[in-house]
Short mmCIF file of C-alpha atoms and ligand atoms in Angstrom, two decimals:
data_model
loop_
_atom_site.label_atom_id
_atom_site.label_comp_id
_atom_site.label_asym_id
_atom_site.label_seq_id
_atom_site.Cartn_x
_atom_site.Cartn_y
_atom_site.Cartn_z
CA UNK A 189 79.05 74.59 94.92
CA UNK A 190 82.68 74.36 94.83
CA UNK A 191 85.95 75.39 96.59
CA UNK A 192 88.53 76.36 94.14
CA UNK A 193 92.42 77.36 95.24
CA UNK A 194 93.76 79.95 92.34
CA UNK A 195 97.55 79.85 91.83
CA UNK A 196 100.43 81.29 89.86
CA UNK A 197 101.90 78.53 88.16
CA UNK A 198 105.11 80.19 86.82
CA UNK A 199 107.01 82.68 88.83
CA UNK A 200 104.29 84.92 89.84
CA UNK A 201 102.81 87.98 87.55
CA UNK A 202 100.61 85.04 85.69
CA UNK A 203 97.48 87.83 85.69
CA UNK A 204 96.02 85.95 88.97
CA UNK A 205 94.55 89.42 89.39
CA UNK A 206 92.31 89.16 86.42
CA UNK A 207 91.25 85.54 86.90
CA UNK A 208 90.13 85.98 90.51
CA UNK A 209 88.33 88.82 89.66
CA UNK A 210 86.36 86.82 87.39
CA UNK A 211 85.86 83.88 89.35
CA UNK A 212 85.02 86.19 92.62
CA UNK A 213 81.91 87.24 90.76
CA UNK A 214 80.53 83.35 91.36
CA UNK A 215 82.44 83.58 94.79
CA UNK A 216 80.67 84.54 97.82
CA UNK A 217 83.81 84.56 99.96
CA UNK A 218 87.26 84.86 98.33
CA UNK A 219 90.39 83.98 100.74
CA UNK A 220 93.94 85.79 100.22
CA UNK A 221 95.91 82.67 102.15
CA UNK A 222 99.78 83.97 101.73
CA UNK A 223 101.86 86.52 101.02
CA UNK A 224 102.05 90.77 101.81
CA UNK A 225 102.37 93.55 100.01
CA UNK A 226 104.88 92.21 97.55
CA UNK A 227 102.13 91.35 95.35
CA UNK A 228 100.17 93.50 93.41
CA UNK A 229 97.48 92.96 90.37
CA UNK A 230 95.99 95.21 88.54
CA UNK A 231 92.10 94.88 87.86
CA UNK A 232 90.71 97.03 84.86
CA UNK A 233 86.56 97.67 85.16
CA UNK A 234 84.68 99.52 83.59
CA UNK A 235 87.82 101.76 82.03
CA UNK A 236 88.72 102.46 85.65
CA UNK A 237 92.02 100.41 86.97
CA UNK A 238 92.32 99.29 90.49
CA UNK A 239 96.05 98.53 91.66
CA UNK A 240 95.99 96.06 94.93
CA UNK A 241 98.37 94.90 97.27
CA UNK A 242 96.63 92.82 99.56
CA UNK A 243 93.30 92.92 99.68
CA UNK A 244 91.50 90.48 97.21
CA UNK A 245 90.70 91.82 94.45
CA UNK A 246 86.81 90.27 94.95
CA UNK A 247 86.22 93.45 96.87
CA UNK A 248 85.07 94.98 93.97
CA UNK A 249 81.82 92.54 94.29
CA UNK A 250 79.51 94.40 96.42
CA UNK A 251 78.52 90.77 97.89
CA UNK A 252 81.31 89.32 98.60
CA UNK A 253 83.42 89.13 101.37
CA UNK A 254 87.16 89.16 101.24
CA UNK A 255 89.73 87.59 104.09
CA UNK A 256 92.89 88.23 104.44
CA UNK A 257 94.06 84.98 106.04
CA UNK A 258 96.19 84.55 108.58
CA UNK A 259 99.20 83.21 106.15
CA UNK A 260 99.68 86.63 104.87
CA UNK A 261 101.83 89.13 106.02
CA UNK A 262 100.03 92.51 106.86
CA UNK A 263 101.57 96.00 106.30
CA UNK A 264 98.98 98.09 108.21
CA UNK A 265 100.39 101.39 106.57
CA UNK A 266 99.75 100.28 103.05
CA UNK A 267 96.76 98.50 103.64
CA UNK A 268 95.14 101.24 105.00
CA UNK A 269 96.37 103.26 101.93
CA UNK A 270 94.67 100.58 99.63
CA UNK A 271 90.93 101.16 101.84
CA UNK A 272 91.10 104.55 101.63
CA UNK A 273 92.11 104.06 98.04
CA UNK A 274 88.85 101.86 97.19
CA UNK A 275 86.91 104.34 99.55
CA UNK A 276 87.61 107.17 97.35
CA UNK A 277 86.59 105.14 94.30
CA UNK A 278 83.28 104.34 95.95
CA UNK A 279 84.14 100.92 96.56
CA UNK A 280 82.64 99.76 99.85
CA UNK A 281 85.13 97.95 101.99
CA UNK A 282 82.76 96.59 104.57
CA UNK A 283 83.10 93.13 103.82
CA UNK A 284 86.61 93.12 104.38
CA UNK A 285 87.75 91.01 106.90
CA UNK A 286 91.35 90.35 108.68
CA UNK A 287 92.92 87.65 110.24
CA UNK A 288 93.45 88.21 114.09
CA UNK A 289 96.31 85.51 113.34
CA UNK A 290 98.05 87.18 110.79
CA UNK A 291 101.54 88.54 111.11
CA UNK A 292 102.33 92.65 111.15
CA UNK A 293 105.11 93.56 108.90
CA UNK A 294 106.85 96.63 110.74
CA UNK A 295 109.51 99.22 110.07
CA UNK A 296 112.37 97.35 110.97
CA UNK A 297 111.26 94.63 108.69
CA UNK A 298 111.73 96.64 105.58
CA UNK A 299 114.85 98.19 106.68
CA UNK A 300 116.13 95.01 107.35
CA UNK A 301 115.15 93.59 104.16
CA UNK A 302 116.71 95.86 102.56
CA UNK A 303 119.78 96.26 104.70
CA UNK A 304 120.29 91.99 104.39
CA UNK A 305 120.00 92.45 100.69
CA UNK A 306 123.00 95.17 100.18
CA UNK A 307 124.80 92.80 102.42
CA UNK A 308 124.36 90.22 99.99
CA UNK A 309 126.16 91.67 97.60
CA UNK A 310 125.89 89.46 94.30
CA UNK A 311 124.39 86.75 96.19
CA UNK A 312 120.91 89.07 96.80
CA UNK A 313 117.47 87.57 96.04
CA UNK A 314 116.18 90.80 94.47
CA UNK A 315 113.18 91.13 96.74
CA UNK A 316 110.74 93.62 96.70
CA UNK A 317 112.15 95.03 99.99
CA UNK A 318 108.60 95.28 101.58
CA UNK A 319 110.29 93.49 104.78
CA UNK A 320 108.41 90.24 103.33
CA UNK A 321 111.42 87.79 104.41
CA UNK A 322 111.87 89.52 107.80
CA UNK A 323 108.63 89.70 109.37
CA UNK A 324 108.26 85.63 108.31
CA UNK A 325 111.47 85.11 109.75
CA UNK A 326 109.89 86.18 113.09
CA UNK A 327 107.41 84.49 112.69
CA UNK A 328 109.59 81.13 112.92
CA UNK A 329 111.72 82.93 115.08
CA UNK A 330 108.19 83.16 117.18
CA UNK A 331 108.92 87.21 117.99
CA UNK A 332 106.84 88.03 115.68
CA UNK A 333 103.87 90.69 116.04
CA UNK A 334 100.37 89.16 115.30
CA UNK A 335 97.07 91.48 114.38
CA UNK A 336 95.47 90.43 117.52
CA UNK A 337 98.52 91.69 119.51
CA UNK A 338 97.89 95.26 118.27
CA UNK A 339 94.20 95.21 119.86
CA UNK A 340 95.17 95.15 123.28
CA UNK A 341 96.78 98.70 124.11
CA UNK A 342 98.91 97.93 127.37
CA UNK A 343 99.79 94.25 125.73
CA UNK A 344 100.20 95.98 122.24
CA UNK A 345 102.81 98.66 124.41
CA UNK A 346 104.84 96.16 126.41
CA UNK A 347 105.18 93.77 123.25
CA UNK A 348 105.92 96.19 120.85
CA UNK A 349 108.54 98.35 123.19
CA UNK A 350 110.34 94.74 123.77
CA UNK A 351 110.51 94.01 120.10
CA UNK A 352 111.71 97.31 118.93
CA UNK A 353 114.24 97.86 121.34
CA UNK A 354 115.64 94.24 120.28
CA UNK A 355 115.77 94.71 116.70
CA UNK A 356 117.06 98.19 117.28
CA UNK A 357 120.43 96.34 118.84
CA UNK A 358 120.12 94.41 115.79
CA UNK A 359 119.52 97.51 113.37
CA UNK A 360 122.60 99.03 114.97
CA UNK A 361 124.58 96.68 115.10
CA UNK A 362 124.75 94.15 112.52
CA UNK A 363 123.44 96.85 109.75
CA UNK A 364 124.74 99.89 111.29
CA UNK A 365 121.60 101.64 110.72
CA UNK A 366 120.02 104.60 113.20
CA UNK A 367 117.66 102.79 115.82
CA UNK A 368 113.94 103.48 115.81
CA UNK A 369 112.08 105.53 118.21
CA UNK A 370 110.00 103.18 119.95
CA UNK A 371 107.44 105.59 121.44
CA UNK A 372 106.59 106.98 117.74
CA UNK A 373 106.55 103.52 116.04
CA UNK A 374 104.07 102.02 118.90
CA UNK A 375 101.67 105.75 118.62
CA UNK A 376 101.47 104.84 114.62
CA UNK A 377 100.60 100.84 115.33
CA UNK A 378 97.79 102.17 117.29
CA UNK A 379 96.33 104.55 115.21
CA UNK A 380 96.12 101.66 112.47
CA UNK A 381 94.99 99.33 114.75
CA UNK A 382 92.12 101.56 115.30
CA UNK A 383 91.54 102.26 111.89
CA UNK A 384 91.78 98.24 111.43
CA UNK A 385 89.70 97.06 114.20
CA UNK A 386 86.39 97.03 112.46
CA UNK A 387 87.40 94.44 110.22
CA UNK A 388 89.71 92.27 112.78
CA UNK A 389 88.08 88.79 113.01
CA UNK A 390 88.98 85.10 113.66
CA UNK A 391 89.30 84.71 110.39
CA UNK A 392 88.94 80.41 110.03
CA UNK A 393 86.03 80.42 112.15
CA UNK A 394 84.42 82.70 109.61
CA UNK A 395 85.71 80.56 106.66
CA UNK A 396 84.32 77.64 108.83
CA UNK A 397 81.11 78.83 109.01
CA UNK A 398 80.66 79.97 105.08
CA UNK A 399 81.92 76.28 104.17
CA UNK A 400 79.49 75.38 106.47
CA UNK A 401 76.70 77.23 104.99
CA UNK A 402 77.86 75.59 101.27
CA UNK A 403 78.81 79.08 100.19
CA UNK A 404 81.78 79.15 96.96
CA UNK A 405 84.83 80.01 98.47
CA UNK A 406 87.69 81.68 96.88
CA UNK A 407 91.44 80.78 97.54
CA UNK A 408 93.59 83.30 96.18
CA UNK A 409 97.12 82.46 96.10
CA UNK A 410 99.94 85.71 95.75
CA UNK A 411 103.40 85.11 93.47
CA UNK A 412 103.47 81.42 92.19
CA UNK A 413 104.70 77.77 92.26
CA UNK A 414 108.10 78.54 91.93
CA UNK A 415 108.79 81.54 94.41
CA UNK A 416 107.11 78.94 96.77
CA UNK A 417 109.49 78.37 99.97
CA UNK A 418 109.75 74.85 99.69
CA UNK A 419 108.94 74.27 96.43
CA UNK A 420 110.29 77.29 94.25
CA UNK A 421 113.85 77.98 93.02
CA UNK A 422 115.13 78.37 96.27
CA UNK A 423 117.12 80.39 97.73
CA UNK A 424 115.27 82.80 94.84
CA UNK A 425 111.96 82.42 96.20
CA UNK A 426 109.55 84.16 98.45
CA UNK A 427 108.99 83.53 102.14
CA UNK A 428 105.35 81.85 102.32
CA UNK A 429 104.04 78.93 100.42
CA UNK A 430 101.87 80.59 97.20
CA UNK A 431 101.39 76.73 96.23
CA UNK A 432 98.05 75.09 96.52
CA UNK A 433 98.73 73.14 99.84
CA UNK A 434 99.67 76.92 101.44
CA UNK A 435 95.77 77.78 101.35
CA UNK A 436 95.03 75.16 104.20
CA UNK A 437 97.67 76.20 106.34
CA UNK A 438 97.25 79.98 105.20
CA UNK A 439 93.42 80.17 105.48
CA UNK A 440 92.89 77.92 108.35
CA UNK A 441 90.67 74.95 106.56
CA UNK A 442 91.13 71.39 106.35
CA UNK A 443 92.11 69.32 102.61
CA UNK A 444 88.96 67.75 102.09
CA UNK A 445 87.35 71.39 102.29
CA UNK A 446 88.96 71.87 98.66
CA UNK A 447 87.03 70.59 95.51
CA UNK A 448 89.14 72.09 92.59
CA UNK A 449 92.73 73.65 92.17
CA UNK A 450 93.54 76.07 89.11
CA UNK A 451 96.99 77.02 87.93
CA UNK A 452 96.62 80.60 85.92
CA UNK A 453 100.24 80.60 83.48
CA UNK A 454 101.14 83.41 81.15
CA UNK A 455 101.13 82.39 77.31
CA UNK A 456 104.64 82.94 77.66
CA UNK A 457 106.57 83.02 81.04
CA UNK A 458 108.23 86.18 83.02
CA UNK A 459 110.29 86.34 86.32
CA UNK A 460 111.21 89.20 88.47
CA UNK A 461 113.78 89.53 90.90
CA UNK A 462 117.57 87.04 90.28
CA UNK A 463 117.72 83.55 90.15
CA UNK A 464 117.67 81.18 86.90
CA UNK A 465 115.57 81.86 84.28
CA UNK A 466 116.02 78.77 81.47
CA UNK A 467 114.05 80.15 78.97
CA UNK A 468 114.64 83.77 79.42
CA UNK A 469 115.60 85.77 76.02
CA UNK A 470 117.33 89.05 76.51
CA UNK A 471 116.70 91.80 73.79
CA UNK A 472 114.78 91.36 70.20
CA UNK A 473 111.89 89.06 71.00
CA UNK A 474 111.92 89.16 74.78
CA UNK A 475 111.91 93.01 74.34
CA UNK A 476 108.80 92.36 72.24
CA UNK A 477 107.06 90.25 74.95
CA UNK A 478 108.12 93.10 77.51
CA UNK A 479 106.88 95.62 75.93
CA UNK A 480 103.55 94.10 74.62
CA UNK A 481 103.00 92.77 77.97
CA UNK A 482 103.51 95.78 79.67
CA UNK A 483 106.20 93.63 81.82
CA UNK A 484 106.77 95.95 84.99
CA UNK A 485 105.96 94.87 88.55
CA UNK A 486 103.03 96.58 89.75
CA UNK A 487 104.81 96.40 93.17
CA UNK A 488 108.24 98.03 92.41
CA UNK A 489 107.89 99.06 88.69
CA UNK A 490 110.80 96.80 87.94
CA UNK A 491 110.90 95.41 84.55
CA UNK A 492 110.49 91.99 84.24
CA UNK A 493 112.75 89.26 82.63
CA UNK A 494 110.78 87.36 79.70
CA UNK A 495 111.48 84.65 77.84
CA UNK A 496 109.46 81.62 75.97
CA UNK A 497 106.73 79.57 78.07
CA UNK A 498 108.45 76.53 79.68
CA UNK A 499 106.27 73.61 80.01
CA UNK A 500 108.70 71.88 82.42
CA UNK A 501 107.84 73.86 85.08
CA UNK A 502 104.33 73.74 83.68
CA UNK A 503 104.39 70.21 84.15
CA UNK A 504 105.83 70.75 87.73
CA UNK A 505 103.15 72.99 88.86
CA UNK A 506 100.12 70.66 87.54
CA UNK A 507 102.36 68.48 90.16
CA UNK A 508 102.92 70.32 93.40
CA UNK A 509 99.63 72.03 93.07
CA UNK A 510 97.43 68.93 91.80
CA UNK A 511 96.15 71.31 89.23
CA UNK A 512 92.37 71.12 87.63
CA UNK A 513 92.72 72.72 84.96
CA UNK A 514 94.48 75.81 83.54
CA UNK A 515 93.74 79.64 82.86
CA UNK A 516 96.30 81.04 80.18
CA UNK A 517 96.83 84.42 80.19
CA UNK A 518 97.93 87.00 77.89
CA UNK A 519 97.83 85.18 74.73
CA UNK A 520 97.44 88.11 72.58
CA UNK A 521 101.04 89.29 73.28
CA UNK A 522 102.17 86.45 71.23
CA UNK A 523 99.97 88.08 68.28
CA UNK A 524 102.66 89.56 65.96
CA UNK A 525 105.30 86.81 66.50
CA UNK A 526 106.25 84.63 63.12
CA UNK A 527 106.83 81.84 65.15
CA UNK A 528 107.10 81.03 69.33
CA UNK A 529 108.41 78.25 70.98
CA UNK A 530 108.29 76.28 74.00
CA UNK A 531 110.29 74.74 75.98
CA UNK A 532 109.59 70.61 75.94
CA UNK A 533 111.84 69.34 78.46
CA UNK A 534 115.50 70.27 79.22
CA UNK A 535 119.25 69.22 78.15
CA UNK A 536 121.24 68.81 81.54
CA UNK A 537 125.09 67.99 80.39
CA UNK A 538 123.88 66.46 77.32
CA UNK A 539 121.01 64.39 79.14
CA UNK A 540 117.23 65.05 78.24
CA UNK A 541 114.87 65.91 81.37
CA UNK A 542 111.24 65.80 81.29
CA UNK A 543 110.59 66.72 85.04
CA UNK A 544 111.72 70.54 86.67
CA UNK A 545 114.86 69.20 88.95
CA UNK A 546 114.84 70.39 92.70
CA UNK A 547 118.77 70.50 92.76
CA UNK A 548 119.27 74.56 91.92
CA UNK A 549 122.76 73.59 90.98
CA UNK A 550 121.28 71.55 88.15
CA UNK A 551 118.27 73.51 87.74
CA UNK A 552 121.34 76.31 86.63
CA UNK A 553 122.38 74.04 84.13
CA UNK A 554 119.36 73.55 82.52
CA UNK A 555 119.09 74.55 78.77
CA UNK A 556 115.91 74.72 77.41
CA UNK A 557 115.05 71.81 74.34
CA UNK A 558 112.41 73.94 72.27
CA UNK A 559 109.87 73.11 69.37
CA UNK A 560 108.61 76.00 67.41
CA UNK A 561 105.54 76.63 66.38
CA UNK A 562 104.20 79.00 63.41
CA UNK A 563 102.80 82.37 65.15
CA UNK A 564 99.05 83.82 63.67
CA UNK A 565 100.26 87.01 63.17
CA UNK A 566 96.77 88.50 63.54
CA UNK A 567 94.77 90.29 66.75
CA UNK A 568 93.10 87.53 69.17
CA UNK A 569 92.23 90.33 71.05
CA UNK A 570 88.66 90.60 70.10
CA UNK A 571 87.61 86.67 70.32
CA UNK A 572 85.59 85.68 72.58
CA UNK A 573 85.13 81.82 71.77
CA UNK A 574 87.95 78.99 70.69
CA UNK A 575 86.18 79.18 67.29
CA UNK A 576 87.23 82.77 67.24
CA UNK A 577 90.74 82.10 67.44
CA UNK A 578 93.16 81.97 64.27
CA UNK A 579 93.88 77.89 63.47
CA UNK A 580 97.75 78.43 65.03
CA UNK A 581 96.86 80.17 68.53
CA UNK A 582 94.28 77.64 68.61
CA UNK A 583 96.96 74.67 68.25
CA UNK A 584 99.22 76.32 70.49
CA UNK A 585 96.83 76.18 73.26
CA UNK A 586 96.08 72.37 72.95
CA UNK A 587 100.10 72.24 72.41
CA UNK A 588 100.35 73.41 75.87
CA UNK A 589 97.10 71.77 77.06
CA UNK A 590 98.91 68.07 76.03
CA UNK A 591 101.73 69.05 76.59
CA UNK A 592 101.14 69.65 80.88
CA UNK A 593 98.31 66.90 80.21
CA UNK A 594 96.00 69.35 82.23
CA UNK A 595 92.97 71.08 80.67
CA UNK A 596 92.60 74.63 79.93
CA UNK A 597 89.25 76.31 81.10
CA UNK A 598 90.21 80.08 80.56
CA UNK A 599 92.31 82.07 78.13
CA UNK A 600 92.73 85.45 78.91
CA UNK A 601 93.05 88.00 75.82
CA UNK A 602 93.71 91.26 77.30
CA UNK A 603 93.43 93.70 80.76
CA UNK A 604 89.68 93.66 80.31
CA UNK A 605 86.99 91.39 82.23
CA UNK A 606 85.25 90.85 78.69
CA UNK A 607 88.22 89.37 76.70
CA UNK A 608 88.37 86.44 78.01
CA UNK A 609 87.23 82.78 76.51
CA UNK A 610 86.09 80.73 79.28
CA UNK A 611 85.47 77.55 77.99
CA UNK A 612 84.49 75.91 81.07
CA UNK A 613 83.29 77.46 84.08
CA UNK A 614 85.62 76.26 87.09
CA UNK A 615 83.68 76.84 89.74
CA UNK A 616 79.95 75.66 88.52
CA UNK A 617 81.25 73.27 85.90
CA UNK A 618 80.99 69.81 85.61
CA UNK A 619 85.06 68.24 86.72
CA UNK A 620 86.20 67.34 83.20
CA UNK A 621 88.29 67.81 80.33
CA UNK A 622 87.80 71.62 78.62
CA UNK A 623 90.15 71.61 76.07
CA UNK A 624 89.85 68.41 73.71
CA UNK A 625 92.68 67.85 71.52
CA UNK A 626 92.36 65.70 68.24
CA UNK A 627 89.47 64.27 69.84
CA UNK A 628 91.05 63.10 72.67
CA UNK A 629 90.21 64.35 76.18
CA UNK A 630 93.18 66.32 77.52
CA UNK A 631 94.37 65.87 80.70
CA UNK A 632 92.83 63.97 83.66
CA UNK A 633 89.20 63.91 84.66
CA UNK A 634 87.71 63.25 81.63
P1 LIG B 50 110.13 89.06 98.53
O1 LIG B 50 108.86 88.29 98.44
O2 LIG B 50 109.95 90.53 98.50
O3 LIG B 50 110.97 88.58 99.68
O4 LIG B 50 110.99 88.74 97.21
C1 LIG B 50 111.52 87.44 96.94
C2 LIG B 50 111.44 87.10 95.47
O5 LIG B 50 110.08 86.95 95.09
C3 LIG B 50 112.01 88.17 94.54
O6 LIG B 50 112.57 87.54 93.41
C4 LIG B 50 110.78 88.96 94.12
O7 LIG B 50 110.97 89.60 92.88
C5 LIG B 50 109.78 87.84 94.02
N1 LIG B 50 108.39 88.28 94.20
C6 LIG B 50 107.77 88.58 95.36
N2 LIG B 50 106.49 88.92 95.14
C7 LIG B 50 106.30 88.80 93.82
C8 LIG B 50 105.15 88.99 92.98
O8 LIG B 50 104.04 89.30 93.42
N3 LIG B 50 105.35 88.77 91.66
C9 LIG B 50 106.56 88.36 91.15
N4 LIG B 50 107.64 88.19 91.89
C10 LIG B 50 107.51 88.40 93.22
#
């Protein structure tokens, strides 16, 4: 039995979706720890596509039951929108359980967001404006609304009138926006508290017990490394911590409850949203990975910015996540390319750098030092072993593989559960090196 955190270990959009969904079939309990309804992955079965926001996408398991921590942030409107969603599709959302801990995004939140962000001017973050930064802000600010809070009518009432008439001053007068009626906005938290209770639980008490019972848990991290808070490209970053050390705090368990961490990275790298992007390519082949890739956020349909994959910040997130092993996704977007590169290390004014720098002003400066490697200008998306794969995608897998001195256990081919390569179980499999390069183990644990 194992415990496995799953992060993004670029900017988010890695195709975590995909990779949970697989591993949740050998989970019995899979744990969204972070995170609202900025995310969103798409899960293709059976021809039928499932967009989600927040629940985990191991729903889809009959047997398995999915948390939503108390880390995350919860919009009750579209969550509620995604059961009904599943519902309709015959999915059974019994086993979906909610954090009494968690935080509620509300209306004001999104306004807000989006309100601070005009403000901003050219300094905005590009969020998602799903009131993500606001309703963590109150939670530091300790105003915040928590699930539990909605339960109790007459506590849910007094809280919620003294909260709405305070951020109304705020709406009004910092943003100059029209004030919210409180007496509508607390009748609609009600009705989805109803609609919510059946699921509302103490949500690390039930994780607790599972660990307890040596059932596989599931730690699904949202966005990635570096939209993490403290970690990311900050200010260009996301409110909660996506890294691996997040799903303690997020889900409510303790360090040594964790046996393996895996980092899922595209083949190549995307961002949404501003911020520096060192190995972004605008036009001709970046067009080619956008379009192949079918780059556009599930969340707001922007398109994304892509560019070659960067193995600096590769290298960071085997770092700040203490990273297992590797999924790569998306390979076969790299299929018709005559050659792709990757970016080794960077030139700061003139001066190599191996290691991602945590100064944004220099992390702006960074240019990218590439070596290119020959494309296999041929479909990988039908293999479904290593020995399937032309001789070139094959090297540029251990490329990466030595270069982030980390294994690689998956390597995703396509939307599709079935094209995929695992080479090495994560979960069930024995703690060593998957992908062997020139006969040499690489990366740790071998
Ligand atoms: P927020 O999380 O909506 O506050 O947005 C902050 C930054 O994180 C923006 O650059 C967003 O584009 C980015 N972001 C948030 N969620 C995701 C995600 O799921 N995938 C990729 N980028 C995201």
């Amino acid at each position: 039995m194992a415990n496995v955190i799953v992060i993004g270990a670029q900017w988010g959009d890695e195709g975590k979706g995909k990779i949970t969904d697989l591993l949740s079939k050998s989970a019995d309990v899979v744990v969204r720890y972070q995170g609202g309804v900025n995310a969103g992955h798409t899960v293709v079965v059976n021809d039928q596509t499932f967009k989600l926001h927040l629940i985990p996408s191991g729903i889809l398991y009959p047997d398995t039951e999915c948390i939503i921590g108390s880390g995350t942030a919860i919009d009750p409107e579209i969550l509620i929108e995604e059961l009904d969603r599943l519902e309709a599709l015959s999915v059974s959302t019994n086993n979906l359980l909610i954090s009494q801990t968690a935080h509620v995004t509300m209306p004001y939140h999104r306004i807000i967001d989006k309100a601070s962000e005009e403000r901003r001017g050219s300094q905005k973050i590009g969020t998602t404006g799903r009131g993500i930064g606001p309703t963590y802000a109150d939670k530091s600010e300790r105003i915040g609304i928590r699930v539990q809070d909605l339960m109790d009518k007459e506590e849910a009432r007094d809280r919620l009138s003294w909260t709405i008439n305070y951020k109304n001053s705020i709406l009004e007068k910092l943003y100059n926006k029209p004030p919210l009626e409180p007496e509508t906005v607390i009748k609609q938290y009600l009705e989805y508290a109803e609609r919510l209770r059946p699921h509302v639980v103490d949500s690390s008490l039930k994780i607790y017990e599972a660990i307890d019972k040596k059932r596989n848990i599931l730690f699904e991290g949202a966005q990635g490394t570096l939209l993490d808070l403290d970690h990311g490209t900050y200010p260009y970053v996301t409110s909660s911590n996506p890294v691996a050390g997040g799903a303690c705090v997020g889900a409510g368990v303790g360090p040594t409850t964790i046996d393996r961490v895996i980092g899922v990275a595209k083949a190549y790298t995307t961002r949404v949203g501003e911020g520096p992007f060192p190995t972004e390519i605008e036009g001709g082949v970046g067009d080619i990975l956008g379009d192949r890739g079918a780059e556009f956020g599930t969340t707001t349909g922007r398109k994304r910015r892509c560019g070659w994959f960067d193995a600096t910040i590769g290298r960071y997130a085997v770092r700040i996540n203490g990273l297992d092993c590797l999924a790569i996704t998306k390979l076969d977007v790299l299929d018709e390319l005559d050659e792709i590169k990757v970016c080794v290390a960077y030139d700061i004014d003139g001066q190599r750098c191996e290691h991602f720098p945590s100064s944004p002003r220099q992390f702006a400066r960074c240019r990218p030092i590439y070596e290119t490697l020959p494309g296999w200008r041929q479909s990988t998306e039908d293999c479904r072993s290593l020995k399937d794969l032309p001789k070139q995608a094959l090297d540029y897998l251990k490329f990466l593989a030595e270069l982030m001195e980390v294994p690689i256990a998956i390597v995703s081919l396509g939307a599709s559960r079935d094209q995929t390569i695992i080479i090495e179980d994560p979960i069930h499999g024995p703690k060593r090196a998957l992908l062997y390069t020139n006969g040499t183990p690489a990366g740790h644990g071998a």
